[in-house]
N, CA and C atoms as an extended XYZ file, in Angstrom:
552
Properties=species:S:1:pos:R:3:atomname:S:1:resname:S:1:resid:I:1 pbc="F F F"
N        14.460       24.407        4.806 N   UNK     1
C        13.172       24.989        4.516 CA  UNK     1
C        12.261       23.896        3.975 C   UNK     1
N        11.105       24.026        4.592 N   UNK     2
C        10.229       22.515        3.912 CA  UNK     2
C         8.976       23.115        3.085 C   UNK     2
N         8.867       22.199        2.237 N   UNK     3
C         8.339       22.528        0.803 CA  UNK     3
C         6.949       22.807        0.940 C   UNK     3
N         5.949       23.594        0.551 N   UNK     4
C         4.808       23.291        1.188 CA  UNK     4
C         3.897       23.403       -0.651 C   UNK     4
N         2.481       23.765       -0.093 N   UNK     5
C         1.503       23.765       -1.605 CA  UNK     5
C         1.566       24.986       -2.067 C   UNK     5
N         2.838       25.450       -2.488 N   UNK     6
C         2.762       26.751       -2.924 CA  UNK     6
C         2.694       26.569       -4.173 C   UNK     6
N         2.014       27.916       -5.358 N   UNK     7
C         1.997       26.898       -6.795 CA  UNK     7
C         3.580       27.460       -7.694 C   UNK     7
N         3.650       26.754       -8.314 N   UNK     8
C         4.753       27.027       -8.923 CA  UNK     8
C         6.327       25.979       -8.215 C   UNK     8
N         5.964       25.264       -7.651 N   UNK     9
C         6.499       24.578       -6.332 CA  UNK     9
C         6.860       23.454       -7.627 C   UNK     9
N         7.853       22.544       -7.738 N   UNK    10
C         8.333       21.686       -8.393 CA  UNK    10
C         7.900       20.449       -7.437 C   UNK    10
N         7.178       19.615       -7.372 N   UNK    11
C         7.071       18.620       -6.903 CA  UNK    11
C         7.977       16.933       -7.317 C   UNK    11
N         8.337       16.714       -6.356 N   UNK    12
C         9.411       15.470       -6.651 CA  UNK    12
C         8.588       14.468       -7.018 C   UNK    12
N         9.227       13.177       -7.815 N   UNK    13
C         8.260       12.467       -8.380 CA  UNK    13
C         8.393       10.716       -7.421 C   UNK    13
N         9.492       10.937       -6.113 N   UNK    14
C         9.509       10.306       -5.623 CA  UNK    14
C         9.883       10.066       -4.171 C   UNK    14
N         9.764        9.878       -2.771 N   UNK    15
C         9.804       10.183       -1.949 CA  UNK    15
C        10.368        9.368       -1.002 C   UNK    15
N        11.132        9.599        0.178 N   UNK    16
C        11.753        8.414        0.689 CA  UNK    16
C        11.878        8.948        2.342 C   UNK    16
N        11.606        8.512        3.367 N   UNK    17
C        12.025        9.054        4.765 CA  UNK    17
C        10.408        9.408        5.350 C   UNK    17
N         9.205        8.423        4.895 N   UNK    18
C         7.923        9.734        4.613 CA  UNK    18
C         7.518        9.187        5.990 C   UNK    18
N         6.111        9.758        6.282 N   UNK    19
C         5.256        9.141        7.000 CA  UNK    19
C         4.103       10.039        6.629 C   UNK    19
N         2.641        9.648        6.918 N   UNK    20
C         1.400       10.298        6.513 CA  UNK    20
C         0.956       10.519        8.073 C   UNK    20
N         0.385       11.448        8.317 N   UNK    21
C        -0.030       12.417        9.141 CA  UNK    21
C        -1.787       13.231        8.846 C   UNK    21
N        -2.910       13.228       10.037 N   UNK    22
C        -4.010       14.011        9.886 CA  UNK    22
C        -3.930       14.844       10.039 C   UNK    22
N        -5.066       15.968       10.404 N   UNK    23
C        -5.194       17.182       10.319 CA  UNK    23
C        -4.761       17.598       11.425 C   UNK    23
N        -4.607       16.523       12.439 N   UNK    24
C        -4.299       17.101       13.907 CA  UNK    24
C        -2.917       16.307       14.197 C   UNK    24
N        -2.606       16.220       13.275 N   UNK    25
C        -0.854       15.964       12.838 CA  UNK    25
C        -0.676       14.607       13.416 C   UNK    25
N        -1.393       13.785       13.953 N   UNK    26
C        -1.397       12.492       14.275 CA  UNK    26
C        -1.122       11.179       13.245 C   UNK    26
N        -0.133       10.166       13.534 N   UNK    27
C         0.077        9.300       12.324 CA  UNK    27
C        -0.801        8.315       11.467 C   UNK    27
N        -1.272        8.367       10.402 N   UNK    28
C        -2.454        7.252        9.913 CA  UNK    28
C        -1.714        6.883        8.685 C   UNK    28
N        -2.215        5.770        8.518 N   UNK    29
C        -1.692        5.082        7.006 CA  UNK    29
C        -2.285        5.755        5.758 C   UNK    29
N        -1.852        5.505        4.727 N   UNK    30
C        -2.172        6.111        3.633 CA  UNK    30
C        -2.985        5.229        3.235 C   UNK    30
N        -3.181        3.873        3.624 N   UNK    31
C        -4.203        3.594        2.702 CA  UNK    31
C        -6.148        3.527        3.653 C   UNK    31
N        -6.076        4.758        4.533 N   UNK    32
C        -7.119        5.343        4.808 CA  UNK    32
C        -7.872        6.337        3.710 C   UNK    32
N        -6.619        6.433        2.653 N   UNK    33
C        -7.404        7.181        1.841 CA  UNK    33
C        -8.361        6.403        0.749 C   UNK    33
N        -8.821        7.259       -0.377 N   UNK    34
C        -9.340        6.034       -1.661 CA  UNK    34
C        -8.420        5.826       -2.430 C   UNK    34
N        -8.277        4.525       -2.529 N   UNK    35
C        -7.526        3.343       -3.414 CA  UNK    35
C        -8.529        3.804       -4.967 C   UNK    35
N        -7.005        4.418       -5.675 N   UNK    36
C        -7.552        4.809       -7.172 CA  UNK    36
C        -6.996        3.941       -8.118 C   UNK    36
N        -8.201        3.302       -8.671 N   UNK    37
C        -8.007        2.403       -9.985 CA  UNK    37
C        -7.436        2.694      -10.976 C   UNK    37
N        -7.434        3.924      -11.255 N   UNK    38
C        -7.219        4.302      -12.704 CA  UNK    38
C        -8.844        5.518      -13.271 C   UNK    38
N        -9.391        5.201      -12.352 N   UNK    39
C       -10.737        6.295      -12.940 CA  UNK    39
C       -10.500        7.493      -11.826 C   UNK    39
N       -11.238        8.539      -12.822 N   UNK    40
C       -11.166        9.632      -11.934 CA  UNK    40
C       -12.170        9.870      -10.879 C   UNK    40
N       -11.749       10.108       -9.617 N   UNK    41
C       -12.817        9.785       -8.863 CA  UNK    41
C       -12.484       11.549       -8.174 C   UNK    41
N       -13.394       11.701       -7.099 N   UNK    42
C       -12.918       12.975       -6.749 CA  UNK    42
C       -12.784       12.512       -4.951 C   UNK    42
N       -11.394       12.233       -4.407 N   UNK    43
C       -11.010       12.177       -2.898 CA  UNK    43
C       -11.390       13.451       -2.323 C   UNK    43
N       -11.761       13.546       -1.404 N   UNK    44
C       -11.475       15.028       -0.281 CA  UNK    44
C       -11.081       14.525        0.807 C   UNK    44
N       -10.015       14.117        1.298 N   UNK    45
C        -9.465       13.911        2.535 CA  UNK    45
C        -8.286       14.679        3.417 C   UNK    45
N        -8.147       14.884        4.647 N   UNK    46
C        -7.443       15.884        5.409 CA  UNK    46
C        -5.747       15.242        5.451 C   UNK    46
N        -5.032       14.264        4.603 N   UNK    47
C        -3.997       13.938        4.499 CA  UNK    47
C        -2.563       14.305        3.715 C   UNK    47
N        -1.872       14.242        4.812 N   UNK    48
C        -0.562       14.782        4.188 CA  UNK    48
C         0.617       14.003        4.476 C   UNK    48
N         1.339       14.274        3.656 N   UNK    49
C         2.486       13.730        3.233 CA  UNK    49
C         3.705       14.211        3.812 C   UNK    49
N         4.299       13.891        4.751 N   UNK    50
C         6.182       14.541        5.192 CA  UNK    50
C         6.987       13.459        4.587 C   UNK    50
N         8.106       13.990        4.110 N   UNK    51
C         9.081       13.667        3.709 CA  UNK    51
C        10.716       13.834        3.084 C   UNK    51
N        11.204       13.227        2.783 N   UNK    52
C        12.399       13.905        2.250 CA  UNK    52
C        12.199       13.669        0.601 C   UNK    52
N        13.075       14.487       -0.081 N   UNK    53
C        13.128       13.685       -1.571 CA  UNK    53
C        14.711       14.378       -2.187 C   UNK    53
N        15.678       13.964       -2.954 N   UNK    54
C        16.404       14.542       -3.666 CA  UNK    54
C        17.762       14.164       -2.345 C   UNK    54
N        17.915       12.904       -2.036 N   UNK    55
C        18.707       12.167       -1.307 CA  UNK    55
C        18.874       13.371       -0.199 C   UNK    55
N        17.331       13.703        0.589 N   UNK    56
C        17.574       14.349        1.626 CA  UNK    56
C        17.300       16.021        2.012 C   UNK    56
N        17.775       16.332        0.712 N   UNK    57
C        18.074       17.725        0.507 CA  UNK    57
C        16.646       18.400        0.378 C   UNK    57
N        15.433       18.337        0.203 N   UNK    58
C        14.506       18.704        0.209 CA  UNK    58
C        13.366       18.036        1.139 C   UNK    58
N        12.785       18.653        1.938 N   UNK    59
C        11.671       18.275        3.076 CA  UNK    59
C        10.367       18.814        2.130 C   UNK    59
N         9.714       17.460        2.305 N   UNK    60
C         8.339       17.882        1.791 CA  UNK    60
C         6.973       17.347        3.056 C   UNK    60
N         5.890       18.507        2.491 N   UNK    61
C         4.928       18.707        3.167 CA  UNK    61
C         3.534       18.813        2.674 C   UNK    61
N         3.426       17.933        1.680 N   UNK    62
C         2.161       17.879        0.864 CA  UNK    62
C         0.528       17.177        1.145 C   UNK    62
N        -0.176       18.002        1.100 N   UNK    63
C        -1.867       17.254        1.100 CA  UNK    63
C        -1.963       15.997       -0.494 C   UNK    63
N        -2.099       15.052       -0.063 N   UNK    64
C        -2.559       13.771       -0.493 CA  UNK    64
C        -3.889       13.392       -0.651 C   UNK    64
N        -4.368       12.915       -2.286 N   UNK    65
C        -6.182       13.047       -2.025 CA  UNK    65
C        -6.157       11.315       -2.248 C   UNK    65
N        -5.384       10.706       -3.041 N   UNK    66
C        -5.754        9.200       -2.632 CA  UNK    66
C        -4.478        8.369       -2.859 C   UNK    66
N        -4.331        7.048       -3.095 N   UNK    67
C        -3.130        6.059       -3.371 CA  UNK    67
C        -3.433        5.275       -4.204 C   UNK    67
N        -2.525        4.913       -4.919 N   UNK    68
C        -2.346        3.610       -6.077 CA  UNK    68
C        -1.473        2.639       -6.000 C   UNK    68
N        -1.506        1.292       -6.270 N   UNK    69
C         0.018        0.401       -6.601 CA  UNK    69
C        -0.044       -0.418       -7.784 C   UNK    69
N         1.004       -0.307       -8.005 N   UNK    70
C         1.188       -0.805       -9.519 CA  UNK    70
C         1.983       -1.723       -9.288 C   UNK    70
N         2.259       -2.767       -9.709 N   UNK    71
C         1.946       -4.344       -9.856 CA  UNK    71
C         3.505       -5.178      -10.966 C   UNK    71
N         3.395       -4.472      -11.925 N   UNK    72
C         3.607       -4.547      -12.848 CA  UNK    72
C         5.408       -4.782      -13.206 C   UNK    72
N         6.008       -3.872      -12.139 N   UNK    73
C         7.272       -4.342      -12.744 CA  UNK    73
C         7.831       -5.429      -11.319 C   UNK    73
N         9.045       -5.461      -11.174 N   UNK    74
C        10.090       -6.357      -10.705 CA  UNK    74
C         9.939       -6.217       -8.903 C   UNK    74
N         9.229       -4.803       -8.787 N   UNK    75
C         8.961       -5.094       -7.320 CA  UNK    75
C         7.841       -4.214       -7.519 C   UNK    75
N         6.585       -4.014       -6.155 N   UNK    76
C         5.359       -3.220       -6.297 CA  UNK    76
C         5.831       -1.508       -5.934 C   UNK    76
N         4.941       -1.209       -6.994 N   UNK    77
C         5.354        0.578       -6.513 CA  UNK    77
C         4.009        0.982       -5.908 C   UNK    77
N         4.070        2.087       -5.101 N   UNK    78
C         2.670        2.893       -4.210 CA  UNK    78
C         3.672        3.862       -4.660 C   UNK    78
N         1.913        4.597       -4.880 N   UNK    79
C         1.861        6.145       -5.159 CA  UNK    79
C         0.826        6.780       -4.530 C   UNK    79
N         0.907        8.022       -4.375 N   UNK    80
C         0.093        8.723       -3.600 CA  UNK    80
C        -0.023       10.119       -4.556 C   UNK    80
N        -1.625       10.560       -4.955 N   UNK    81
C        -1.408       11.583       -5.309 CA  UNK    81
C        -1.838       13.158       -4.997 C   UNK    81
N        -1.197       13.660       -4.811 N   UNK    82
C        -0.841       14.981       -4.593 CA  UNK    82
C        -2.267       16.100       -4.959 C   UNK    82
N        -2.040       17.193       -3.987 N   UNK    83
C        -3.574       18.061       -4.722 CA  UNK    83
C        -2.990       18.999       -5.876 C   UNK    83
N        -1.913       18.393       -6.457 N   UNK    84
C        -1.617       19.026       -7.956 CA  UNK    84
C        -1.818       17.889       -8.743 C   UNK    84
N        -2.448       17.080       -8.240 N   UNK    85
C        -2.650       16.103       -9.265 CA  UNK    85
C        -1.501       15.074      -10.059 C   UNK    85
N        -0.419       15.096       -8.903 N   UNK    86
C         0.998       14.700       -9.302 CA  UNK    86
C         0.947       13.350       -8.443 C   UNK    86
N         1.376       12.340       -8.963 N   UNK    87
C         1.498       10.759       -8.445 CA  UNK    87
C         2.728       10.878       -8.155 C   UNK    87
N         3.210       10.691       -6.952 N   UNK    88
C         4.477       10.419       -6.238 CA  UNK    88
C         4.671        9.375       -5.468 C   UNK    88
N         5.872        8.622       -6.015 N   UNK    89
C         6.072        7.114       -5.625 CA  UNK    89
C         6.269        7.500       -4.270 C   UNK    89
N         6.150        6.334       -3.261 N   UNK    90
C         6.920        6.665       -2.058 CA  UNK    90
C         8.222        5.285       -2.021 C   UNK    90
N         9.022        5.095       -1.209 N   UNK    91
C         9.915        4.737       -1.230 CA  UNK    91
C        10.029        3.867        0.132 C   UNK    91
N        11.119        4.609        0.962 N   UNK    92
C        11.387        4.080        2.413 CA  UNK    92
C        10.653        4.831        2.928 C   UNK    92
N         9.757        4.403        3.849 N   UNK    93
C         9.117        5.083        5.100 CA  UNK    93
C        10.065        5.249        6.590 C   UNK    93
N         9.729        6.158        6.677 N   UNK    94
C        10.026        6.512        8.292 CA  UNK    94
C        10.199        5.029        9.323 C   UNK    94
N        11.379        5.216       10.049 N   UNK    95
C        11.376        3.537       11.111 CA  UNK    95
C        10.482        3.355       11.764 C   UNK    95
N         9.903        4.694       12.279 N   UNK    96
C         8.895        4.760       13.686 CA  UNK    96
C         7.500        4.528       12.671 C   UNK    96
N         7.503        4.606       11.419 N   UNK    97
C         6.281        4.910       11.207 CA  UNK    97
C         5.874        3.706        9.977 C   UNK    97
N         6.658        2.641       10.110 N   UNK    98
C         6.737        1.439        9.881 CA  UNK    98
C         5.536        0.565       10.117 C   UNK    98
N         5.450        0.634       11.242 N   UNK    99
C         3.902       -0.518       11.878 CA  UNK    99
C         2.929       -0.009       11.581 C   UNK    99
N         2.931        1.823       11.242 N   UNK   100
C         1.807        2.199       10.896 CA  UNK   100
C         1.008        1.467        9.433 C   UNK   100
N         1.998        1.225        8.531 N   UNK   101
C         1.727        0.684        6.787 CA  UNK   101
C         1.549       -0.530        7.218 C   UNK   101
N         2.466       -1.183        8.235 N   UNK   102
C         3.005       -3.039        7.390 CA  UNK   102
C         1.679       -3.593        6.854 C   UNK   102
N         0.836       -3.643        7.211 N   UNK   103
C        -0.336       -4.974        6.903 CA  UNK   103
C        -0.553       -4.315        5.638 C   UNK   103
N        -0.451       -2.834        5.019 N   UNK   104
C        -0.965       -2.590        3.483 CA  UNK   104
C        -0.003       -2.937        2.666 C   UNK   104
N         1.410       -2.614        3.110 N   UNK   105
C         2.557       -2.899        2.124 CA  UNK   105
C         2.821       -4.632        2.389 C   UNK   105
N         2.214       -5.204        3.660 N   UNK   106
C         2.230       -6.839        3.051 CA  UNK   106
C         1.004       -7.185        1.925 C   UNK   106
N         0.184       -6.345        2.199 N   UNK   107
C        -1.308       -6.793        1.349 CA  UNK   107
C        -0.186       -6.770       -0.230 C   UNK   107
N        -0.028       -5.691       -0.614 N   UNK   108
C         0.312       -4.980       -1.790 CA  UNK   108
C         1.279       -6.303       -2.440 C   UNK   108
N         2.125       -6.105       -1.012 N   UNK   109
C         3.775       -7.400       -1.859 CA  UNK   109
C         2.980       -9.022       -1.843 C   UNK   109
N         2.008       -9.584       -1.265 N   UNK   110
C         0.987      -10.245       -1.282 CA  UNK   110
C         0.103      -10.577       -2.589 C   UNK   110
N         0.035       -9.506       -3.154 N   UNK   111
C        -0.834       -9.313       -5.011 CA  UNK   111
C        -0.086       -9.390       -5.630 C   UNK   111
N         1.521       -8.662       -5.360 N   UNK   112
C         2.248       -8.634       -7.013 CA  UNK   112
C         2.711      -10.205       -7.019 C   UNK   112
N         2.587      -10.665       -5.491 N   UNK   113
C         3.436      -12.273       -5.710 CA  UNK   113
C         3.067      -12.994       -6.125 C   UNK   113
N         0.922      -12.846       -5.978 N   UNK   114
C         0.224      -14.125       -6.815 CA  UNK   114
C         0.222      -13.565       -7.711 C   UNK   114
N         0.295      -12.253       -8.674 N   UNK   115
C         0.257      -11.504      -10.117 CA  UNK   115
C         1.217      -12.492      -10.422 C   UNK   115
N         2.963      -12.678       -9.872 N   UNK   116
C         4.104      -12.555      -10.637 CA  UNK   116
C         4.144      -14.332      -10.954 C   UNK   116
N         3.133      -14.975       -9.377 N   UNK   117
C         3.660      -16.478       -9.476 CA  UNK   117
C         1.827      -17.271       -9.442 C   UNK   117
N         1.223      -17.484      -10.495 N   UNK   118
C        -0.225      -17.624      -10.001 CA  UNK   118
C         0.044      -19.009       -9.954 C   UNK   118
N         0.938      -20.211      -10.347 N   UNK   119
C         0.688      -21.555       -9.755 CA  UNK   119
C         1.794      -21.843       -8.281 C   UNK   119
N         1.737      -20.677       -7.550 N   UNK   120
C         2.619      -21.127       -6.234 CA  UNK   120
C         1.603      -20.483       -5.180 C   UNK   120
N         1.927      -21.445       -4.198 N   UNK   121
C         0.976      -21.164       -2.735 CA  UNK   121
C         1.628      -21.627       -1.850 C   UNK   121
N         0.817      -21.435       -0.738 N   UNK   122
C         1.033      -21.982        0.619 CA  UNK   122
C         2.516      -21.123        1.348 C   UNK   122
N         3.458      -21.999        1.801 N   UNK   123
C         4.730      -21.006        2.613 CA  UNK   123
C         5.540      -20.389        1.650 C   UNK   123
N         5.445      -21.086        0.160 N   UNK   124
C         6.528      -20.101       -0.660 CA  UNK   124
C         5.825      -18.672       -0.845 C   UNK   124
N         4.670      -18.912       -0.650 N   UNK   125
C         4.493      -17.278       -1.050 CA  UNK   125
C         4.599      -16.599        0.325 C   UNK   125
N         4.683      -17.152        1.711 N   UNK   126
C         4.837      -15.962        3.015 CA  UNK   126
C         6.714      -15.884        3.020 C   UNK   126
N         7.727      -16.846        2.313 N   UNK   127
C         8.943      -16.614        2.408 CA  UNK   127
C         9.095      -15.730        1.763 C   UNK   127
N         8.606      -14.927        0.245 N   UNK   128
C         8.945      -14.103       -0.433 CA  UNK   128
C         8.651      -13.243        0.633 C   UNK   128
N         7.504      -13.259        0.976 N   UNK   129
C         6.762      -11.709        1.336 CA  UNK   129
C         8.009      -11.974        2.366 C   UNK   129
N         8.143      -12.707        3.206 N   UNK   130
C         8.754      -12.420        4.778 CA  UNK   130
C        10.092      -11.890        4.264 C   UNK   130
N        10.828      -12.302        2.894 N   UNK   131
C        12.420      -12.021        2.907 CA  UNK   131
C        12.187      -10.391        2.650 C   UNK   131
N        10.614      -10.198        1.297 N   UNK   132
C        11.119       -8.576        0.872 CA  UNK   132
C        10.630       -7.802        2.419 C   UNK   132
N        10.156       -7.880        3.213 N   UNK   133
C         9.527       -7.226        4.161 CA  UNK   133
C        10.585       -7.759        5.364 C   UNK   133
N        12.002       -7.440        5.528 N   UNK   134
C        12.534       -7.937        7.105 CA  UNK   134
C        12.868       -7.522        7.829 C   UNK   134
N        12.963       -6.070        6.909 N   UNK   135
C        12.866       -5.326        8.044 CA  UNK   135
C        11.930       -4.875        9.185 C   UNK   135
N        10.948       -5.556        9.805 N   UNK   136
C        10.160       -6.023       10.546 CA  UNK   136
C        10.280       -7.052       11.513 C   UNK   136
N        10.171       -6.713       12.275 N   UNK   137
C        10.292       -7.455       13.734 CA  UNK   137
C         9.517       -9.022       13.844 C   UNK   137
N         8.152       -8.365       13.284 N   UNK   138
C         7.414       -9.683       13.052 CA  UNK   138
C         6.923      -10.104       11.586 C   UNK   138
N         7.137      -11.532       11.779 N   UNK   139
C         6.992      -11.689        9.908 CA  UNK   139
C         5.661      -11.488        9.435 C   UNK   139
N         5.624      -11.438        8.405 N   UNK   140
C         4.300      -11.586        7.841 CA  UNK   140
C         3.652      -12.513        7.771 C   UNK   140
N         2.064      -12.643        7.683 N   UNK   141
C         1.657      -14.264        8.261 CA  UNK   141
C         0.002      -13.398        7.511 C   UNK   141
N        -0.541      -14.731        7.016 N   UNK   142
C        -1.928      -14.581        6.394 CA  UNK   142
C        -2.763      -14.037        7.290 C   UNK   142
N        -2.622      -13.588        8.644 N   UNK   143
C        -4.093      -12.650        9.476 CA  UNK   143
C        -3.469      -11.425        8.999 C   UNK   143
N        -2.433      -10.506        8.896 N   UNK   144
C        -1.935       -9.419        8.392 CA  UNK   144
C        -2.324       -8.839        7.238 C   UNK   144
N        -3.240       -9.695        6.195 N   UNK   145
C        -4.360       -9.172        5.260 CA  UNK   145
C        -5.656       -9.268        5.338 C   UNK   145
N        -6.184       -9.538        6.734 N   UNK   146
C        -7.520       -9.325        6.858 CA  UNK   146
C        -8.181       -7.900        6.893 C   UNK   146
N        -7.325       -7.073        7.164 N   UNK   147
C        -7.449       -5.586        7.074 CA  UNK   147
C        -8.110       -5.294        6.093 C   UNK   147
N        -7.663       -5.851        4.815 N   UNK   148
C        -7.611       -5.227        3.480 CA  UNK   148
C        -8.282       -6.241        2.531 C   UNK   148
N        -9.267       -7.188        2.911 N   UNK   149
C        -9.654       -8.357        2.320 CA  UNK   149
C       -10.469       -7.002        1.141 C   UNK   149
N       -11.275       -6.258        1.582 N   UNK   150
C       -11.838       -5.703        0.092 CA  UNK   150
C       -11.297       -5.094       -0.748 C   UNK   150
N        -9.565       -4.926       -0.403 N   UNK   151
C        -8.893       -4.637       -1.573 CA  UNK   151
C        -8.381       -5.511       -2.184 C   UNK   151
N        -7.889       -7.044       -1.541 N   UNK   152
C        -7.596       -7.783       -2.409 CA  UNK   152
C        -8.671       -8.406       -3.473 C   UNK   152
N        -9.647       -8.356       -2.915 N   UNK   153
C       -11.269       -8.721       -3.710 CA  UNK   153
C       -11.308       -7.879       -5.143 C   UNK   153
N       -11.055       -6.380       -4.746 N   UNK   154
C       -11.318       -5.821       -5.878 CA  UNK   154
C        -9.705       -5.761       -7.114 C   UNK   154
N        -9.150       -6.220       -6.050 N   UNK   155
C        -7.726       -5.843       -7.328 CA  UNK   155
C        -7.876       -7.571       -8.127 C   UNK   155
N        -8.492       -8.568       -7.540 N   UNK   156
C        -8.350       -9.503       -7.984 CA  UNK   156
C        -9.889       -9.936       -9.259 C   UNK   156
N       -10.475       -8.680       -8.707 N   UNK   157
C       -11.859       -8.556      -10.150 CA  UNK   157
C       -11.614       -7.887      -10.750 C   UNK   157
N       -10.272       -6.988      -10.755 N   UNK   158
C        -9.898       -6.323      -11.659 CA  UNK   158
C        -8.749       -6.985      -12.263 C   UNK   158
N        -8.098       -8.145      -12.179 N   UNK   159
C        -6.770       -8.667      -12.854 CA  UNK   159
C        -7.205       -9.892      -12.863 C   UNK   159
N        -6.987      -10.411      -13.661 N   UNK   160
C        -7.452      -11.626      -14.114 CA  UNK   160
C        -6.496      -12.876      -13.747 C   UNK   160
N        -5.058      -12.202      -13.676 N   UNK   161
C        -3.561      -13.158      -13.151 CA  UNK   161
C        -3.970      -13.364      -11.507 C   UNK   161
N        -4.714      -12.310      -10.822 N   UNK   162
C        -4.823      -12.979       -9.408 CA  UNK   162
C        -5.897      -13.192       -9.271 C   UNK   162
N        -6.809      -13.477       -9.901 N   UNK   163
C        -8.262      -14.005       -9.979 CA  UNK   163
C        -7.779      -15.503       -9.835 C   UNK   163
N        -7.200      -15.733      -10.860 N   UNK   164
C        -6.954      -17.238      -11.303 CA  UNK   164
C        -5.755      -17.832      -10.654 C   UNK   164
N        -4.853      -17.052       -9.639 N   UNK   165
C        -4.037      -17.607       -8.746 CA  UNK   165
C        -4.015      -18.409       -7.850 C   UNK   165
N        -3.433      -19.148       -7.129 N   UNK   166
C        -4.017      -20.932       -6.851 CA  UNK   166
C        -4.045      -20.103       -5.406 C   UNK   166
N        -2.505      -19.135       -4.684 N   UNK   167
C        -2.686      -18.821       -3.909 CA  UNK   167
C        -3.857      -18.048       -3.190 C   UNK   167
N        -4.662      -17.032       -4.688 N   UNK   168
C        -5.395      -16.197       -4.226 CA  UNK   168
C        -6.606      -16.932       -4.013 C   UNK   168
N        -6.781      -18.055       -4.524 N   UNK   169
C        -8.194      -18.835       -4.090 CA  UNK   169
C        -7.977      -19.663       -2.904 C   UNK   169
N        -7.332      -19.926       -2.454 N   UNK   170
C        -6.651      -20.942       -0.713 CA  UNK   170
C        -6.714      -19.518       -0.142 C   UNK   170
N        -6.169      -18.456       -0.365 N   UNK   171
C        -6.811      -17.374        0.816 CA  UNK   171
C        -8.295      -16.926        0.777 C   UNK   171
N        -8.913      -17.095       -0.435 N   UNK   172
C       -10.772      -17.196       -0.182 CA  UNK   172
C       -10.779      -18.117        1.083 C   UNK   172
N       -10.685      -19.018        0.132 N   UNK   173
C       -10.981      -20.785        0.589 CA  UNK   173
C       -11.203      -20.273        2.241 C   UNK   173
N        -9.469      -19.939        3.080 N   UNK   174
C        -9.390      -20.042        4.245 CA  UNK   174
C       -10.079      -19.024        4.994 C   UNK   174
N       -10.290      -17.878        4.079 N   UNK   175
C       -10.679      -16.525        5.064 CA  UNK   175
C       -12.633      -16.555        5.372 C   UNK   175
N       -13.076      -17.405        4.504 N   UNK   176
C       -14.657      -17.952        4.526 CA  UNK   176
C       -14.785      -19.265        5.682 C   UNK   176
N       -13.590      -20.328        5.814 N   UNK   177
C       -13.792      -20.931        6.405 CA  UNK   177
C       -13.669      -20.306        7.485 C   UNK   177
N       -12.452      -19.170        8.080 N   UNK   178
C       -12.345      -18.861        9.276 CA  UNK   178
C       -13.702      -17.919       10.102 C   UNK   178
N       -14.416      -17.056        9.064 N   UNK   179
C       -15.459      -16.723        9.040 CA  UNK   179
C       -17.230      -17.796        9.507 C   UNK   179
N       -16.970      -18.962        8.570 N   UNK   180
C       -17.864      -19.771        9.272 CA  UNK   180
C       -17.505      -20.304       10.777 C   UNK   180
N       -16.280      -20.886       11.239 N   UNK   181
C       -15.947      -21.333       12.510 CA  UNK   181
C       -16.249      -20.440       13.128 C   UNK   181
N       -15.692      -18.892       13.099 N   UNK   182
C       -16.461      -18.035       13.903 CA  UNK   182
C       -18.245      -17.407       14.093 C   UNK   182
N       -18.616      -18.155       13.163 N   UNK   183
C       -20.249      -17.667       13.491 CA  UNK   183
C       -20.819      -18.871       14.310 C   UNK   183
N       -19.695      -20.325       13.857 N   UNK   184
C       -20.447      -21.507       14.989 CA  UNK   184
C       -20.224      -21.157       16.032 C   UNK   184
C-alpha cells in the first residue's frame, strides 16, 4: 500500500529508492524546485516524491514544495520538503533515475569539497567528486556544473569557506573566461 498526503500519515524522515516525478508523472530533478536557504519562502510547485523508506517496507508518494543541502557534516545531505512541512533526507535514488540528478548531486559534492578543503584545486578536487560519485558511467568533469553556476554563486555569498576557496575562484576564473572566448 503506498503512502499518500493523508493527515495523520507519519512521514519518514528519510528516503532511499526515490525518483521525483510532475504532474503528468514524467521524471524531473528536484532541483527544478526552489533551493531553500533557511528563510521561509512560500514554493507552489506540482512535485512529488516516490519512494521507499523503512528498508523498503513502506512506498511513499509525497508532494514536495522545495530542496535544501547541508554541507556540514562528513558527506553532503539533500533534503526535500514535504507539504507538511517535514524535511526529508533523500538517500539512494532510483538507477534509471540517476542521470536525471547527476550534474546537481555533482554541483552539491562540488561545494562541500571546496567547504571541507578551501586550499585544494584543480584534479584533486574532480578525484574526490569522481571516487564519491562512481557509480556513474561518466565521470564528473567541470562542464557538469554549468547548470547550476547560480547556485554555486549564491551558496558561495552565503559561506564564506567557499567564497575564499582557491578551487571556487579557478572555477570563476575559468567559467568567465569560457564565456568571453565564446562571445569572440
Amino acid at each position: 500500500m503506498e503512502s499518500s498526503d493523508e493527515e495523520g500519515e507519519i512521514v519518514p524522515n528519510c528516503i532511499t529508492n526515490y525518483h521525483f516525478v510532475d504532474r503528468n508523472g514524467e521524471p524531473v530533478s528536484f532541483s527544478i524546485l526552489p533551493l531553500q536557504w533557511g528563510v521561509d519562502e512560500a514554493p507552489n510547485a506540482e512535485i512529488f516524491l516516490r519512494g521507499t523508506a523503512d528498508d523498503g517496507l513502506q512506498h511513499i508518494f509525497k508532494k514536495v514544495l522545495a530542496w535544501r543541502f547541508e554541507l556540514s557534516y562528513a558527506l553532503p545531505e539533500i533534503h526535500v520538503l514535504s507539504k507538511d512541512k517535514i524535511w526529508i533526507k533523500l538517500l539512494k535514488p532510483r538507477k534509471v533515475y540517476a542521470d536525471t540528478i547527476r550534474t546537481i548531486l555533482i554541483t552539491v559534492h562540488f561545494l562541500h569539497f571546496v567547504k571541507k578543503n578551501p586550499d585544494t584545486f584543480g584534479e584533486i578536487v574532480w578525484n574526490y567528486i569522481g571516487k564519491s560519485l562512481s557509480a556513474y558511467e561518466v565521470l564528473p568533469c567541470k562542464d557538469d556544473l554549468l547548470e547550476h553556476i547560480p547556485t554555486i554563486k549564491e551558496a558561495a555569498r552565503r559561506d564564506k569557506d567557499i567564497s575564499s576557496s582557491k578551487s571556487f575562484k579557478a572555477f570563476l576564473l575559468e567559467t568567465s573566461q569560457k564565456k568571453i572566448h565564446a562571445y569572440e
